[in-house]
C-alpha cells in the first residue's frame, strides 16, 4: 500500500503505543507522543474518534487521517506526505496548462491565418478586376506613374496600348450580358497569353483595356497591337 499509494498505515492503542506497523521494530516500543512531528498532534487524535490533521514531519508537511476501530480498540492512522497528496493536482495542473498552451497556439495560428487570408482577399479586391482577373484602373494608374518615373530615370522607351471591343454594346443588347462577360474574359485571356513579365495589363473600364509596355518602342508596340487584334478576331 505504501509503495502504490505512498502512504503509511499503522495502528496505535488509546495510549499512543504503536500496535501494528510495516516496521516491526516500532511495534510495542514506540509511542507517537514521543515521535517528532506527530507528537504535536498526538493528544488531539488520541482524544477523539476520527478526523484529519496536519503536522510537520522530517521531510515536510504530512497529512494525517485517523479513525477509532472499536473491534480492535485501536486507532487507525493513515499518513501521506504533502508532496504525494499534491502530486495528482500538480500533474492535472501541468496537463491543463499544456492543453491550454496548445489551444492558445492553435487559436493564434488560426487567427493569424484568417487575418492573412482576409487581408489577401481585401488586397485582391482592391487591385484586381473581379470579372477578368486583370488589374483594375486604380491599380494601373499607380503603376503607370511609377513606370513613367522609371522610364525617365533610365531613359528607356515606354509604350501604351489602349483598345476596346468593337460592337460590344450590340453583343450585350442582342445576346445578353452573360455573353458580354464571356467576351471580356476571352479577350483578357488572349492579351495575357504572350505578355512579358514586365508588361502591365489592366481593364480600363467597360470594354476598354490597356497594356503598359516598359522598354518597348512605338514600332514594336504597334506590331504587338496588330498581333493582338488578329488574335482577338480569331477567338
mmCIF file of N, CA and C in Angstrom, residues 78-159:
data_model
loop_
_atom_site.group_PDB
_atom_site.id
_atom_site.type_symbol
_atom_site.label_atom_id
_atom_site.label_comp_id
_atom_site.label_asym_id
_atom_site.label_seq_id
_atom_site.Cartn_x
_atom_site.Cartn_y
_atom_site.Cartn_z
ATOM 1 N N UNK A 78 -3.463 6.933 9.022
ATOM 2 C CA UNK A 78 -3.018 6.937 7.615
ATOM 3 C C UNK A 78 -2.276 8.253 7.376
ATOM 4 N N UNK A 79 -0.966 8.143 7.094
ATOM 5 C CA UNK A 79 -0.142 9.333 6.862
ATOM 6 C C UNK A 79 0.227 9.425 5.373
ATOM 7 N N UNK A 80 0.186 10.640 4.862
ATOM 8 C CA UNK A 80 0.599 10.858 3.482
ATOM 9 C C UNK A 80 1.385 12.169 3.394
ATOM 10 N N UNK A 81 2.593 12.125 2.817
ATOM 11 C CA UNK A 81 3.365 13.361 2.650
ATOM 12 C C UNK A 81 2.636 14.341 1.737
ATOM 13 N N UNK A 82 2.834 15.615 1.993
ATOM 14 C CA UNK A 82 2.167 16.644 1.193
ATOM 15 C C UNK A 82 2.528 16.517 -0.284
ATOM 16 N N UNK A 83 3.790 16.211 -0.580
ATOM 17 C CA UNK A 83 4.217 16.093 -1.988
ATOM 18 C C UNK A 83 3.430 15.004 -2.698
ATOM 19 N N UNK A 84 3.165 13.888 -2.011
ATOM 20 C CA UNK A 84 2.406 12.803 -2.632
ATOM 21 C C UNK A 84 0.942 13.175 -2.796
ATOM 22 N N UNK A 85 0.399 13.901 -1.798
ATOM 23 C CA UNK A 85 -1.011 14.291 -1.868
ATOM 24 C C UNK A 85 -1.254 15.295 -2.988
ATOM 25 N N UNK A 86 -0.271 16.169 -3.207
ATOM 26 C CA UNK A 86 -0.448 17.212 -4.216
ATOM 27 C C UNK A 86 0.026 16.790 -5.600
ATOM 28 N N UNK A 87 0.710 15.646 -5.685
ATOM 29 C CA UNK A 87 1.237 15.207 -6.982
ATOM 30 C C UNK A 87 0.158 15.097 -8.056
ATOM 31 N N UNK A 88 -1.013 14.449 -7.749
ATOM 32 C CA UNK A 88 -2.059 14.376 -8.791
ATOM 33 C C UNK A 88 -2.563 15.751 -9.209
ATOM 34 N N UNK A 89 -2.639 16.681 -8.226
ATOM 35 C CA UNK A 89 -3.082 18.031 -8.559
ATOM 36 C C UNK A 89 -2.074 18.729 -9.447
ATOM 37 N N UNK A 90 -0.781 18.539 -9.122
ATOM 38 C CA UNK A 90 0.264 19.147 -9.944
ATOM 39 C C UNK A 90 0.230 18.574 -11.357
ATOM 40 N N UNK A 91 0.053 17.253 -11.427
ATOM 41 C CA UNK A 91 0.000 16.606 -12.740
ATOM 42 C C UNK A 91 -1.192 17.114 -13.541
ATOM 43 N N UNK A 92 -2.352 17.216 -12.867
ATOM 44 C CA UNK A 92 -3.542 17.736 -13.550
ATOM 45 C C UNK A 92 -3.322 19.173 -13.995
ATOM 46 N N UNK A 93 -2.715 19.986 -13.114
ATOM 47 C CA UNK A 93 -2.433 21.374 -13.453
ATOM 48 C C UNK A 93 -1.493 21.462 -14.650
ATOM 49 N N UNK A 94 -0.434 20.628 -14.634
ATOM 50 C CA UNK A 94 0.507 20.634 -15.748
ATOM 51 C C UNK A 94 -0.168 20.238 -17.059
ATOM 52 N N UNK A 95 -1.034 19.224 -16.964
ATOM 53 C CA UNK A 95 -1.757 18.802 -18.168
ATOM 54 C C UNK A 95 -2.683 19.901 -18.666
ATOM 55 N N UNK A 96 -3.369 20.550 -17.716
ATOM 56 C CA UNK A 96 -4.264 21.634 -18.106
ATOM 57 C C UNK A 96 -3.498 22.802 -18.726
ATOM 58 N N UNK A 97 -2.344 23.115 -18.126
ATOM 59 C CA UNK A 97 -1.522 24.196 -18.680
ATOM 60 C C UNK A 97 -1.023 23.844 -20.070
ATOM 61 N N UNK A 98 -0.610 22.573 -20.233
ATOM 62 C CA UNK A 98 -0.142 22.142 -21.555
ATOM 63 C C UNK A 98 -1.270 22.201 -22.578
ATOM 64 N N UNK A 99 -2.455 21.718 -22.169
ATOM 65 C CA UNK A 99 -3.610 21.762 -23.079
ATOM 66 C C UNK A 99 -3.970 23.205 -23.408
ATOM 67 N N UNK A 100 -3.921 24.081 -22.409
ATOM 68 C CA UNK A 100 -4.231 25.491 -22.641
ATOM 69 C C UNK A 100 -3.224 26.123 -23.595
ATOM 70 N N UNK A 101 -1.947 25.740 -23.414
ATOM 71 C CA UNK A 101 -0.915 26.276 -24.302
ATOM 72 C C UNK A 101 -1.151 25.839 -25.737
ATOM 73 N N UNK A 102 -1.507 24.555 -25.902
ATOM 74 C CA UNK A 102 -1.768 24.042 -27.257
ATOM 75 C C UNK A 102 -2.976 24.738 -27.875
ATOM 76 N N UNK A 103 -4.042 24.866 -27.077
ATOM 77 C CA UNK A 103 -5.250 25.528 -27.579
ATOM 78 C C UNK A 103 -4.957 26.982 -27.934
ATOM 79 N N UNK A 104 -4.204 27.659 -27.065
ATOM 80 C CA UNK A 104 -3.846 29.054 -27.338
ATOM 81 C C UNK A 104 -3.045 29.173 -28.621
ATOM 82 N N UNK A 105 -2.082 28.250 -28.800
ATOM 83 C CA UNK A 105 -1.264 28.273 -30.020
ATOM 84 C C UNK A 105 -2.124 28.052 -31.254
ATOM 85 N N UNK A 106 -3.059 27.091 -31.155
ATOM 86 C CA UNK A 106 -3.944 26.822 -32.297
ATOM 87 C C UNK A 106 -4.807 28.036 -32.621
ATOM 88 N N UNK A 107 -5.335 28.664 -31.574
ATOM 89 C CA UNK A 107 -6.173 29.850 -31.798
ATOM 90 C C UNK A 107 -5.362 30.964 -32.456
ATOM 91 N N UNK A 108 -4.119 31.151 -31.978
ATOM 92 C CA UNK A 108 -3.261 32.190 -32.556
ATOM 93 C C UNK A 108 -2.961 31.890 -34.025
ATOM 94 N N UNK A 109 -2.637 30.616 -34.304
ATOM 95 C CA UNK A 109 -2.325 30.242 -35.687
ATOM 96 C C UNK A 109 -3.542 30.410 -36.592
ATOM 97 N N UNK A 110 -4.699 29.934 -36.100
ATOM 98 C CA UNK A 110 -5.925 30.063 -36.904
ATOM 99 C C UNK A 110 -6.268 31.536 -37.120
ATOM 100 N N UNK A 111 -6.114 32.338 -36.057
ATOM 101 C CA UNK A 111 -6.413 33.762 -36.182
ATOM 102 C C UNK A 111 -5.466 34.431 -37.171
ATOM 103 N N UNK A 112 -4.178 34.084 -37.070
ATOM 104 C CA UNK A 112 -3.201 34.681 -37.982
ATOM 105 C C UNK A 112 -3.496 34.294 -39.423
ATOM 106 N N UNK A 113 -3.815 33.007 -39.618
ATOM 107 C CA UNK A 113 -4.144 32.547 -40.974
ATOM 108 C C UNK A 113 -5.394 33.257 -41.497
ATOM 109 N N UNK A 114 -6.405 33.377 -40.639
ATOM 110 C CA UNK A 114 -7.649 34.026 -41.051
ATOM 111 C C UNK A 114 -7.416 35.486 -41.409
ATOM 112 N N UNK A 115 -6.627 36.180 -40.573
ATOM 113 C CA UNK A 115 -6.345 37.591 -40.838
ATOM 114 C C UNK A 115 -5.573 37.749 -42.143
ATOM 115 N N UNK A 116 -4.546 36.893 -42.344
ATOM 116 C CA UNK A 116 -3.767 36.979 -43.587
ATOM 117 C C UNK A 116 -4.642 36.687 -44.795
ATOM 118 N N UNK A 117 -5.485 35.643 -44.655
ATOM 119 C CA UNK A 117 -6.355 35.274 -45.769
ATOM 120 C C UNK A 117 -7.340 36.402 -46.065
ATOM 121 N N UNK A 118 -7.912 36.991 -45.034
ATOM 122 C CA UNK A 118 -8.862 38.071 -45.216
ATOM 123 C C UNK A 118 -8.171 39.299 -45.805
ATOM 124 N N UNK A 119 -6.948 39.573 -45.308
ATOM 125 C CA UNK A 119 -6.188 40.712 -45.827
ATOM 126 C C UNK A 119 -5.854 40.508 -47.298
ATOM 127 N N UNK A 120 -5.484 39.275 -47.649
ATOM 128 C CA UNK A 120 -5.164 38.981 -49.049
ATOM 129 C C UNK A 120 -6.398 39.169 -49.932
ATOM 130 N N UNK A 121 -7.553 38.737 -49.416
ATOM 131 C CA UNK A 121 -8.794 38.915 -50.181
ATOM 132 C C UNK A 121 -9.110 40.398 -50.379
ATOM 133 N N UNK A 122 -8.957 41.172 -49.314
ATOM 134 C CA UNK A 122 -9.220 42.612 -49.418
ATOM 135 C C UNK A 122 -8.260 43.263 -50.407
ATOM 136 N N UNK A 123 -6.984 42.860 -50.328
ATOM 137 C CA UNK A 123 -5.987 43.430 -51.236
ATOM 138 C C UNK A 123 -6.309 43.075 -52.681
ATOM 139 N N UNK A 124 -6.714 41.818 -52.889
ATOM 140 C CA UNK A 124 -7.057 41.408 -54.246
ATOM 141 C C UNK A 124 -8.293 42.154 -54.747
ATOM 142 N N UNK A 125 -9.280 42.305 -53.861
ATOM 143 C CA UNK A 125 -10.482 43.027 -54.259
ATOM 144 C C UNK A 125 -10.172 44.474 -54.604
ATOM 145 N N UNK A 126 -9.166 45.042 -53.941
ATOM 146 C CA UNK A 126 -8.826 46.441 -54.167
ATOM 147 C C UNK A 126 -7.976 46.639 -55.414
ATOM 148 N N UNK A 127 -7.314 45.592 -55.899
ATOM 149 C CA UNK A 127 -6.378 45.753 -57.015
ATOM 150 C C UNK A 127 -6.786 45.007 -58.283
ATOM 151 N N UNK A 128 -7.630 43.990 -58.164
ATOM 152 C CA UNK A 128 -7.935 43.121 -59.300
ATOM 153 C C UNK A 128 -9.387 43.302 -59.751
ATOM 154 N N UNK A 129 -9.559 43.334 -61.059
ATOM 155 C CA UNK A 129 -10.907 43.353 -61.624
ATOM 156 C C UNK A 129 -11.526 41.974 -61.455
ATOM 157 N N UNK A 130 -12.669 41.929 -60.812
ATOM 158 C CA UNK A 130 -13.276 40.647 -60.446
ATOM 159 C C UNK A 130 -13.632 39.805 -61.663
ATOM 160 N N UNK A 131 -14.099 40.424 -62.735
ATOM 161 C CA UNK A 131 -14.576 39.666 -63.892
ATOM 162 C C UNK A 131 -13.431 39.063 -64.698
ATOM 163 N N UNK A 132 -12.422 39.867 -65.027
ATOM 164 C CA UNK A 132 -11.365 39.416 -65.943
ATOM 165 C C UNK A 132 -10.125 38.898 -65.229
ATOM 166 N N UNK A 133 -9.948 39.240 -63.962
ATOM 167 C CA UNK A 133 -8.741 38.849 -63.247
ATOM 168 C C UNK A 133 -7.548 39.729 -63.558
ATOM 169 N N UNK A 134 -7.748 40.795 -64.350
ATOM 170 C CA UNK A 134 -6.685 41.754 -64.649
ATOM 171 C C UNK A 134 -6.652 42.831 -63.568
ATOM 172 N N UNK A 135 -5.592 43.651 -63.598
ATOM 173 C CA UNK A 135 -5.551 44.781 -62.680
ATOM 174 C C UNK A 135 -6.699 45.736 -63.003
ATOM 175 N N UNK A 136 -7.214 46.414 -61.972
ATOM 176 C CA UNK A 136 -8.250 47.411 -62.224
ATOM 177 C C UNK A 136 -7.622 48.763 -62.546
ATOM 178 N N UNK A 137 -8.463 49.732 -62.840
ATOM 179 C CA UNK A 137 -7.977 51.039 -63.294
ATOM 180 C C UNK A 137 -7.175 51.760 -62.221
ATOM 181 N N UNK A 138 -7.648 51.684 -60.972
ATOM 182 C CA UNK A 138 -6.953 52.382 -59.889
ATOM 183 C C UNK A 138 -5.526 51.865 -59.723
ATOM 184 N N UNK A 139 -5.375 50.551 -59.769
ATOM 185 C CA UNK A 139 -4.044 49.961 -59.624
ATOM 186 C C UNK A 139 -3.158 50.336 -60.804
ATOM 187 N N UNK A 140 -3.752 50.323 -62.007
ATOM 188 C CA UNK A 140 -2.977 50.672 -63.191
ATOM 189 C C UNK A 140 -2.449 52.100 -63.105
ATOM 190 N N UNK A 141 -3.271 53.023 -62.639
ATOM 191 C CA UNK A 141 -2.841 54.417 -62.558
ATOM 192 C C UNK A 141 -1.641 54.578 -61.628
ATOM 193 N N UNK A 142 -1.641 53.825 -60.530
ATOM 194 C CA UNK A 142 -0.500 53.881 -59.606
ATOM 195 C C UNK A 142 0.751 53.312 -60.263
ATOM 196 N N UNK A 143 0.588 52.159 -60.924
ATOM 197 C CA UNK A 143 1.727 51.528 -61.589
ATOM 198 C C UNK A 143 2.207 52.370 -62.769
ATOM 199 N N UNK A 144 1.301 53.035 -63.440
ATOM 200 C CA UNK A 144 1.650 53.864 -64.590
ATOM 201 C C UNK A 144 2.545 55.027 -64.174
ATOM 202 N N UNK A 145 2.193 55.666 -63.053
ATOM 203 C CA UNK A 145 3.004 56.774 -62.554
ATOM 204 C C UNK A 145 4.409 56.308 -62.191
ATOM 205 N N UNK A 146 4.486 55.129 -61.587
ATOM 206 C CA UNK A 146 5.803 54.570 -61.234
ATOM 207 C C UNK A 146 6.607 54.250 -62.488
ATOM 208 N N UNK A 147 5.948 53.688 -63.519
ATOM 209 C CA UNK A 147 6.634 53.320 -64.763
ATOM 210 C C UNK A 147 7.165 54.549 -65.488
ATOM 211 N N UNK A 148 6.403 55.638 -65.473
ATOM 212 C CA UNK A 148 6.865 56.873 -66.133
ATOM 213 C C UNK A 148 8.119 57.400 -65.447
ATOM 214 N N UNK A 149 8.108 57.423 -64.118
ATOM 215 C CA UNK A 149 9.278 57.895 -63.378
ATOM 216 C C UNK A 149 10.492 57.022 -63.664
ATOM 217 N N UNK A 150 10.288 55.699 -63.729
ATOM 218 C CA UNK A 150 11.389 54.783 -64.010
ATOM 219 C C UNK A 150 11.927 54.986 -65.424
ATOM 220 N N UNK A 151 11.037 55.198 -66.398
ATOM 221 C CA UNK A 151 11.470 55.395 -67.779
ATOM 222 C C UNK A 151 12.280 56.674 -67.925
ATOM 223 N N UNK A 152 11.896 57.708 -67.184
ATOM 224 C CA UNK A 152 12.647 58.967 -67.239
ATOM 225 C C UNK A 152 14.047 58.796 -66.670
ATOM 226 N N UNK A 153 14.142 58.044 -65.569
ATOM 227 C CA UNK A 153 15.453 57.842 -64.956
ATOM 228 C C UNK A 153 16.368 57.005 -65.844
ATOM 229 N N UNK A 154 15.812 55.938 -66.426
ATOM 230 C CA UNK A 154 16.628 55.017 -67.235
ATOM 231 C C UNK A 154 16.721 55.429 -68.699
ATOM 232 N N UNK A 155 15.910 56.444 -69.095
ATOM 233 C CA UNK A 155 15.868 56.911 -70.487
ATOM 234 C C UNK A 155 15.541 55.770 -71.444
ATOM 235 N N UNK A 156 14.652 54.898 -71.010
ATOM 236 C CA UNK A 156 14.169 53.793 -71.824
ATOM 237 C C UNK A 156 12.782 54.117 -72.358
ATOM 238 N N UNK A 157 12.444 53.572 -73.543
ATOM 239 C CA UNK A 157 11.110 53.847 -74.102
ATOM 240 C C UNK A 157 10.006 53.206 -73.255
ATOM 241 N N UNK A 158 8.849 53.787 -73.339
ATOM 242 C CA UNK A 158 7.682 53.279 -72.621
ATOM 243 C C UNK A 158 6.469 53.473 -73.523
ATOM 244 N N UNK A 159 5.815 52.361 -73.852
ATOM 245 C CA UNK A 159 4.664 52.433 -74.763
ATOM 246 C C UNK A 159 3.396 51.989 -74.054
#
